[in-house]
Amino acid sequence: MTSLSQLFFDAASLGGIYALAALGIALIFGVMNLVNFAHGEYITFCVFALIVPSTDAAAHLFLGKAPAIVLVPVMLMIGGGLAVLSEALIFRRLRNATPVTMMIASFALGFVLQYALLAAYGGRPKAVSLWPGLNTPVELLGASVPLLQLLVIGVTVAILVILFLLLRHTRLGLEMRAAAENFTMARMLGVKANRVITGAFAISGALA
């Protein structure tokens, strides 16, 4: 029983992280038929945005010591802003291109972000400690579960509910679902392409 419950929490926590990443990719694919291979670099960029590079590798300043009430909105804005910026500068110009061309563009964007981070921070691993108190184990259903895993599971469920309500009960959500069904017809009925695509990229980047 203990091993099964332990496996459940481990799997639910890791699966929640993968689910959020998959949702971000699925939103863009549903609206634009684009598999955004730069999504992983969005995640990496958000992490490294917490670190201010310097000439001395040991002197990198980690900004993750900010309180959660400040850090979490900043991270969401960084991810969403980066995704919206990439859409405006790259994908919007290729909107009428073939899916293969857009896929190659997403690969190129990923490489640019990856090597820009390597140039700024170097290739050495960097250890950071973000809210070490979340590693405190909690005994639950016979399993020893870190608070971080419980937080990940709870946040994943909350985001899934919020995203469901957004897609079902808001104008933007309705437009995104219409665009996913038939973008051409949706535009003929008054759906603005820039609004829908920018919204999808913003949500996708925030999920990253």
PDB file of C-alpha atoms in Angstrom:
ATOM      1  CA  MET A   1       0.000   0.000   0.000  1.00  0.00           C
ATOM      2  CA  THR A   2       2.806   2.382   0.923  1.00  0.00           C
ATOM      3  CA  SER A   3       4.674   1.795  -2.318  1.00  0.00           C
ATOM      4  CA  LEU A   4       1.514   2.212  -4.408  1.00  0.00           C
ATOM      5  CA  SER A   5       0.566   5.498  -2.772  1.00  0.00           C
ATOM      6  CA  GLN A   6       4.141   6.728  -3.103  1.00  0.00           C
ATOM      7  CA  LEU A   7       4.153   5.844  -6.787  1.00  0.00           C
ATOM      8  CA  PHE A   8       0.811   7.596  -7.241  1.00  0.00           C
ATOM      9  CA  PHE A   9       2.036  10.920  -5.832  1.00  0.00           C
ATOM     10  CA  ASP A  10       5.329  10.718  -7.728  1.00  0.00           C
ATOM     11  CA  ALA A  11       3.529   9.956 -10.994  1.00  0.00           C
ATOM     12  CA  ALA A  12       0.820  12.593 -10.438  1.00  0.00           C
ATOM     13  CA  SER A  13       3.424  15.265  -9.703  1.00  0.00           C
ATOM     14  CA  LEU A  14       5.609  14.473 -12.699  1.00  0.00           C
ATOM     15  CA  GLY A  15       2.573  13.954 -14.905  1.00  0.00           C
ATOM     16  CA  GLY A  16       1.222  17.352 -13.873  1.00  0.00           C
ATOM     17  CA  ILE A  17       4.391  19.056 -15.113  1.00  0.00           C
ATOM     18  CA  TYR A  18       4.187  17.209 -18.430  1.00  0.00           C
ATOM     19  CA  ALA A  19       0.472  18.005 -18.681  1.00  0.00           C
ATOM     20  CA  LEU A  20       1.073  21.753 -18.368  1.00  0.00           C
ATOM     21  CA  ALA A  21       3.779  21.629 -21.039  1.00  0.00           C
ATOM     22  CA  ALA A  22       1.522  19.559 -23.306  1.00  0.00           C
ATOM     23  CA  LEU A  23      -1.366  21.997 -22.841  1.00  0.00           C
ATOM     24  CA  GLY A  24       0.818  24.892 -23.953  1.00  0.00           C
ATOM     25  CA  ILE A  25       1.838  23.025 -27.100  1.00  0.00           C
ATOM     26  CA  ALA A  26      -1.727  21.837 -27.779  1.00  0.00           C
ATOM     27  CA  LEU A  27      -3.167  25.369 -27.609  1.00  0.00           C
ATOM     28  CA  ILE A  28      -0.897  26.590 -30.394  1.00  0.00           C
ATOM     29  CA  PHE A  29      -1.423  23.467 -32.467  1.00  0.00           C
ATOM     30  CA  GLY A  30      -5.197  23.720 -32.138  1.00  0.00           C
ATOM     31  CA  VAL A  31      -5.307  27.321 -33.340  1.00  0.00           C
ATOM     32  CA  MET A  32      -2.480  27.405 -35.903  1.00  0.00           C
ATOM     33  CA  ASN A  33      -1.720  23.749 -36.683  1.00  0.00           C
ATOM     34  CA  LEU A  34       1.807  24.558 -35.517  1.00  0.00           C
ATOM     35  CA  VAL A  35       3.894  22.234 -33.369  1.00  0.00           C
ATOM     36  CA  ASN A  36       5.986  24.837 -31.563  1.00  0.00           C
ATOM     37  CA  PHE A  37       9.312  23.122 -30.953  1.00  0.00           C
ATOM     38  CA  ALA A  38      10.565  26.233 -29.163  1.00  0.00           C
ATOM     39  CA  HIS A  39       8.211  25.602 -26.238  1.00  0.00           C
ATOM     40  CA  GLY A  40      10.931  23.819 -24.271  1.00  0.00           C
ATOM     41  CA  GLU A  41      13.181  26.852 -24.714  1.00  0.00           C
ATOM     42  CA  TYR A  42      10.399  29.058 -23.335  1.00  0.00           C
ATOM     43  CA  ILE A  43      10.544  26.977 -20.143  1.00  0.00           C
ATOM     44  CA  THR A  44      14.350  27.197 -20.020  1.00  0.00           C
ATOM     45  CA  PHE A  45      14.307  30.946 -20.646  1.00  0.00           C
ATOM     46  CA  CYS A  46      11.893  31.510 -17.759  1.00  0.00           C
ATOM     47  CA  VAL A  47      14.205  29.647 -15.382  1.00  0.00           C
ATOM     48  CA  PHE A  48      17.332  31.500 -16.482  1.00  0.00           C
ATOM     49  CA  ALA A  49      15.490  34.821 -16.342  1.00  0.00           C
ATOM     50  CA  LEU A  50      15.772  34.472 -12.559  1.00  0.00           C
ATOM     51  CA  ILE A  51      19.560  34.593 -12.808  1.00  0.00           C
ATOM     52  CA  VAL A  52      21.434  37.786 -13.630  1.00  0.00           C
ATOM     53  CA  PRO A  53      24.624  36.820 -15.507  1.00  0.00           C
ATOM     54  CA  SER A  54      27.997  38.308 -14.644  1.00  0.00           C
ATOM     55  CA  THR A  55      31.568  37.856 -15.812  1.00  0.00           C
ATOM     56  CA  ASP A  56      32.292  35.689 -12.777  1.00  0.00           C
ATOM     57  CA  ALA A  57      30.419  32.375 -12.984  1.00  0.00           C
ATOM     58  CA  ALA A  58      30.334  32.164  -9.185  1.00  0.00           C
ATOM     59  CA  ALA A  59      28.810  35.614  -8.886  1.00  0.00           C
ATOM     60  CA  HIS A  60      25.531  34.953 -10.679  1.00  0.00           C
ATOM     61  CA  LEU A  61      22.724  36.589  -8.733  1.00  0.00           C
ATOM     62  CA  PHE A  62      19.736  34.353  -8.176  1.00  0.00           C
ATOM     63  CA  LEU A  63      16.485  36.315  -8.027  1.00  0.00           C
ATOM     64  CA  GLY A  64      14.370  33.395  -6.853  1.00  0.00           C
ATOM     65  CA  LYS A  65      14.626  34.636  -3.270  1.00  0.00           C
ATOM     66  CA  ALA A  66      11.795  37.055  -3.996  1.00  0.00           C
ATOM     67  CA  PRO A  67       8.496  36.200  -2.260  1.00  0.00           C
ATOM     68  CA  ALA A  68       6.141  33.933  -4.180  1.00  0.00           C
ATOM     69  CA  ILE A  69       3.491  36.650  -4.470  1.00  0.00           C
ATOM     70  CA  VAL A  70       6.000  38.650  -6.561  1.00  0.00           C
ATOM     71  CA  LEU A  71       7.956  35.878  -8.259  1.00  0.00           C
ATOM     72  CA  VAL A  72       5.038  33.853  -9.664  1.00  0.00           C
ATOM     73  CA  PRO A  73       3.355  36.756 -11.553  1.00  0.00           C
ATOM     74  CA  VAL A  74       6.761  37.854 -12.861  1.00  0.00           C
ATOM     75  CA  MET A  75       7.453  34.351 -14.183  1.00  0.00           C
ATOM     76  CA  LEU A  76       4.024  34.193 -15.838  1.00  0.00           C
ATOM     77  CA  MET A  77       4.614  37.557 -17.503  1.00  0.00           C
ATOM     78  CA  ILE A  78       8.085  36.536 -18.695  1.00  0.00           C
ATOM     79  CA  GLY A  79       6.785  33.325 -20.267  1.00  0.00           C
ATOM     80  CA  GLY A  80       3.728  34.944 -21.802  1.00  0.00           C
ATOM     81  CA  GLY A  81       5.683  37.964 -23.002  1.00  0.00           C
ATOM     82  CA  LEU A  82       8.367  35.844 -24.670  1.00  0.00           C
ATOM     83  CA  ALA A  83       5.754  33.743 -26.471  1.00  0.00           C
ATOM     84  CA  VAL A  84       3.807  36.804 -27.657  1.00  0.00           C
ATOM     85  CA  LEU A  85       7.038  38.470 -28.825  1.00  0.00           C
ATOM     86  CA  SER A  86       8.068  35.392 -30.806  1.00  0.00           C
ATOM     87  CA  GLU A  87       4.619  35.279 -32.436  1.00  0.00           C
ATOM     88  CA  ALA A  88       4.752  38.947 -33.402  1.00  0.00           C
ATOM     89  CA  LEU A  89       8.293  38.859 -34.773  1.00  0.00           C
ATOM     90  CA  ILE A  90       8.389  35.416 -36.409  1.00  0.00           C
ATOM     91  CA  PHE A  91       5.197  33.399 -36.690  1.00  0.00           C
ATOM     92  CA  ARG A  92       2.933  36.281 -37.717  1.00  0.00           C
ATOM     93  CA  ARG A  93       5.100  36.887 -40.782  1.00  0.00           C
ATOM     94  CA  LEU A  94       4.800  33.196 -41.713  1.00  0.00           C
ATOM     95  CA  ARG A  95       1.076  32.880 -41.084  1.00  0.00           C
ATOM     96  CA  ASN A  96       0.349  32.023 -44.712  1.00  0.00           C
ATOM     97  CA  ALA A  97       3.359  29.738 -45.070  1.00  0.00           C
ATOM     98  CA  THR A  98       3.196  25.953 -45.198  1.00  0.00           C
ATOM     99  CA  PRO A  99       3.139  23.972 -41.928  1.00  0.00           C
ATOM    100  CA  VAL A 100       6.619  22.624 -42.723  1.00  0.00           C
ATOM    101  CA  THR A 101       8.001  26.165 -43.025  1.00  0.00           C
ATOM    102  CA  MET A 102       6.471  27.190 -39.704  1.00  0.00           C
ATOM    103  CA  MET A 103       7.805  24.042 -38.048  1.00  0.00           C
ATOM    104  CA  ILE A 104      11.321  24.821 -39.299  1.00  0.00           C
ATOM    105  CA  ALA A 105      10.915  28.380 -38.024  1.00  0.00           C
ATOM    106  CA  SER A 106      10.025  27.055 -34.566  1.00  0.00           C
ATOM    107  CA  PHE A 107      13.138  24.845 -34.636  1.00  0.00           C
ATOM    108  CA  ALA A 108      15.240  27.877 -35.582  1.00  0.00           C
ATOM    109  CA  LEU A 109      13.693  29.971 -32.801  1.00  0.00           C
ATOM    110  CA  GLY A 110      14.481  27.223 -30.318  1.00  0.00           C
ATOM    111  CA  PHE A 111      18.123  27.113 -31.420  1.00  0.00           C
ATOM    112  CA  VAL A 112      18.432  30.902 -31.201  1.00  0.00           C
ATOM    113  CA  LEU A 113      17.038  30.976 -27.651  1.00  0.00           C
ATOM    114  CA  GLN A 114      19.161  28.005 -26.592  1.00  0.00           C
ATOM    115  CA  TYR A 115      22.446  29.403 -27.848  1.00  0.00           C
ATOM    116  CA  ALA A 116      21.635  32.912 -26.621  1.00  0.00           C
ATOM    117  CA  LEU A 117      21.301  31.454 -23.121  1.00  0.00           C
ATOM    118  CA  LEU A 118      24.530  29.502 -23.568  1.00  0.00           C
ATOM    119  CA  ALA A 119      26.322  32.672 -24.643  1.00  0.00           C
ATOM    120  CA  ALA A 120      24.974  34.620 -21.665  1.00  0.00           C
ATOM    121  CA  TYR A 121      25.302  32.004 -18.923  1.00  0.00           C
ATOM    122  CA  GLY A 122      27.810  29.438 -20.197  1.00  0.00           C
ATOM    123  CA  GLY A 123      27.364  25.702 -20.327  1.00  0.00           C
ATOM    124  CA  ARG A 124      28.182  24.834 -16.728  1.00  0.00           C
ATOM    125  CA  PRO A 125      25.365  23.487 -14.534  1.00  0.00           C
ATOM    126  CA  LYS A 126      24.085  25.971 -11.978  1.00  0.00           C
ATOM    127  CA  ALA A 127      22.565  24.886  -8.694  1.00  0.00           C
ATOM    128  CA  VAL A 128      19.836  27.084  -7.253  1.00  0.00           C
ATOM    129  CA  SER A 129      17.696  26.711  -4.164  1.00  0.00           C
ATOM    130  CA  LEU A 130      14.132  27.904  -4.670  1.00  0.00           C
ATOM    131  CA  TRP A 131      11.939  27.785  -1.565  1.00  0.00           C
ATOM    132  CA  PRO A 132      13.778  24.882   0.181  1.00  0.00           C
ATOM    133  CA  GLY A 133      10.912  24.576   2.650  1.00  0.00           C
ATOM    134  CA  LEU A 134       8.872  22.899  -0.095  1.00  0.00           C
ATOM    135  CA  ASN A 135      11.105  19.836   0.270  1.00  0.00           C
ATOM    136  CA  THR A 136       9.613  19.154   3.695  1.00  0.00           C
ATOM    137  CA  PRO A 137       8.020  15.676   3.595  1.00  0.00           C
ATOM    138  CA  VAL A 138       4.386  15.169   4.597  1.00  0.00           C
ATOM    139  CA  GLU A 139       2.974  11.808   5.622  1.00  0.00           C
ATOM    140  CA  LEU A 140      -0.123  11.187   3.510  1.00  0.00           C
ATOM    141  CA  LEU A 141      -1.908   7.871   2.889  1.00  0.00           C
ATOM    142  CA  GLY A 142       1.137   5.984   4.061  1.00  0.00           C
ATOM    143  CA  ALA A 143       3.511   7.848   1.731  1.00  0.00           C
ATOM    144  CA  SER A 144       6.134  10.475   2.473  1.00  0.00           C
ATOM    145  CA  VAL A 145       5.310  13.253  -0.001  1.00  0.00           C
ATOM    146  CA  PRO A 146       7.300  16.505  -0.295  1.00  0.00           C
ATOM    147  CA  LEU A 147       5.215  19.663  -0.129  1.00  0.00           C
ATOM    148  CA  LEU A 148       6.472  20.517  -3.610  1.00  0.00           C
ATOM    149  CA  GLN A 149       4.749  17.475  -5.113  1.00  0.00           C
ATOM    150  CA  LEU A 150       1.467  18.338  -3.424  1.00  0.00           C
ATOM    151  CA  LEU A 151       1.807  21.916  -4.663  1.00  0.00           C
ATOM    152  CA  VAL A 152       2.441  20.745  -8.237  1.00  0.00           C
ATOM    153  CA  ILE A 153      -0.596  18.446  -8.165  1.00  0.00           C
ATOM    154  CA  GLY A 154      -2.829  21.163  -6.703  1.00  0.00           C
ATOM    155  CA  VAL A 155      -1.646  23.838  -9.125  1.00  0.00           C
ATOM    156  CA  THR A 156      -2.082  21.491 -12.099  1.00  0.00           C
ATOM    157  CA  VAL A 157      -5.679  20.724 -11.130  1.00  0.00           C
ATOM    158  CA  ALA A 158      -6.403  24.427 -10.553  1.00  0.00           C
ATOM    159  CA  ILE A 159      -4.936  25.416 -13.928  1.00  0.00           C
ATOM    160  CA  LEU A 160      -6.920  22.711 -15.714  1.00  0.00           C
ATOM    161  CA  VAL A 161     -10.141  24.009 -14.142  1.00  0.00           C
ATOM    162  CA  ILE A 162      -9.297  27.650 -14.952  1.00  0.00           C
ATOM    163  CA  LEU A 163      -8.385  26.758 -18.542  1.00  0.00           C
ATOM    164  CA  PHE A 164     -11.633  24.806 -18.937  1.00  0.00           C
ATOM    165  CA  LEU A 165     -13.662  27.763 -17.680  1.00  0.00           C
ATOM    166  CA  LEU A 166     -11.681  30.134 -19.911  1.00  0.00           C
ATOM    167  CA  LEU A 167     -12.333  28.089 -23.043  1.00  0.00           C
ATOM    168  CA  ARG A 168     -16.002  27.479 -22.210  1.00  0.00           C
ATOM    169  CA  HIS A 169     -17.213  30.741 -20.724  1.00  0.00           C
ATOM    170  CA  THR A 170     -15.177  33.621 -22.175  1.00  0.00           C
ATOM    171  CA  ARG A 171     -15.239  35.328 -25.560  1.00  0.00           C
ATOM    172  CA  LEU A 172     -11.566  34.576 -26.140  1.00  0.00           C
ATOM    173  CA  GLY A 173     -12.133  30.924 -25.328  1.00  0.00           C
ATOM    174  CA  LEU A 174     -15.076  30.729 -27.710  1.00  0.00           C
ATOM    175  CA  GLU A 175     -13.030  32.349 -30.471  1.00  0.00           C
ATOM    176  CA  MET A 176     -10.130  29.970 -29.860  1.00  0.00           C
ATOM    177  CA  ARG A 177     -12.440  26.941 -30.082  1.00  0.00           C
ATOM    178  CA  ALA A 178     -13.994  28.308 -33.255  1.00  0.00           C
ATOM    179  CA  ALA A 179     -10.551  28.894 -34.754  1.00  0.00           C
ATOM    180  CA  ALA A 180      -9.509  25.361 -33.857  1.00  0.00           C
ATOM    181  CA  GLU A 181     -12.552  23.992 -35.735  1.00  0.00           C
ATOM    182  CA  ASN A 182     -12.278  26.132 -38.862  1.00  0.00           C
ATOM    183  CA  PHE A 183     -10.092  29.235 -38.742  1.00  0.00           C
ATOM    184  CA  THR A 184     -11.174  30.506 -42.172  1.00  0.00           C
ATOM    185  CA  MET A 185     -14.871  30.324 -41.326  1.00  0.00           C
ATOM    186  CA  ALA A 186     -14.234  31.834 -37.883  1.00  0.00           C
ATOM    187  CA  ARG A 187     -12.545  34.841 -39.479  1.00  0.00           C
ATOM    188  CA  MET A 188     -15.449  35.255 -41.888  1.00  0.00           C
ATOM    189  CA  LEU A 189     -17.788  35.379 -38.881  1.00  0.00           C
ATOM    190  CA  GLY A 190     -15.817  38.188 -37.257  1.00  0.00           C
ATOM    191  CA  VAL A 191     -13.147  36.422 -35.215  1.00  0.00           C
ATOM    192  CA  LYS A 192      -9.960  38.510 -35.257  1.00  0.00           C
ATOM    193  CA  ALA A 193      -6.951  36.353 -36.074  1.00  0.00           C
ATOM    194  CA  ASN A 194      -4.389  38.496 -34.254  1.00  0.00           C
ATOM    195  CA  ARG A 195      -6.444  38.501 -31.053  1.00  0.00           C
ATOM    196  CA  VAL A 196      -6.952  34.746 -31.027  1.00  0.00           C
ATOM    197  CA  ILE A 197      -3.393  33.784 -31.944  1.00  0.00           C
ATOM    198  CA  THR A 198      -1.815  36.302 -29.574  1.00  0.00           C
ATOM    199  CA  GLY A 199      -4.067  35.069 -26.772  1.00  0.00           C
ATOM    200  CA  ALA A 200      -3.135  31.446 -27.490  1.00  0.00           C
ATOM    201  CA  PHE A 201       0.585  32.288 -27.461  1.00  0.00           C
ATOM    202  CA  ALA A 202       0.234  34.293 -24.238  1.00  0.00           C
ATOM    203  CA  ILE A 203      -1.513  31.433 -22.440  1.00  0.00           C
ATOM    204  CA  SER A 204       0.955  28.919 -23.872  1.00  0.00           C
ATOM    205  CA  GLY A 205       3.920  30.981 -22.687  1.00  0.00           C
ATOM    206  CA  ALA A 206       2.392  31.427 -19.233  1.00  0.00           C
ATOM    207  CA  LEU A 207       1.931  27.659 -18.976  1.00  0.00           C
ATOM    208  CA  ALA A 208       5.605  27.286 -19.874  1.00  0.00           C
TER     209      ALA A 208
END
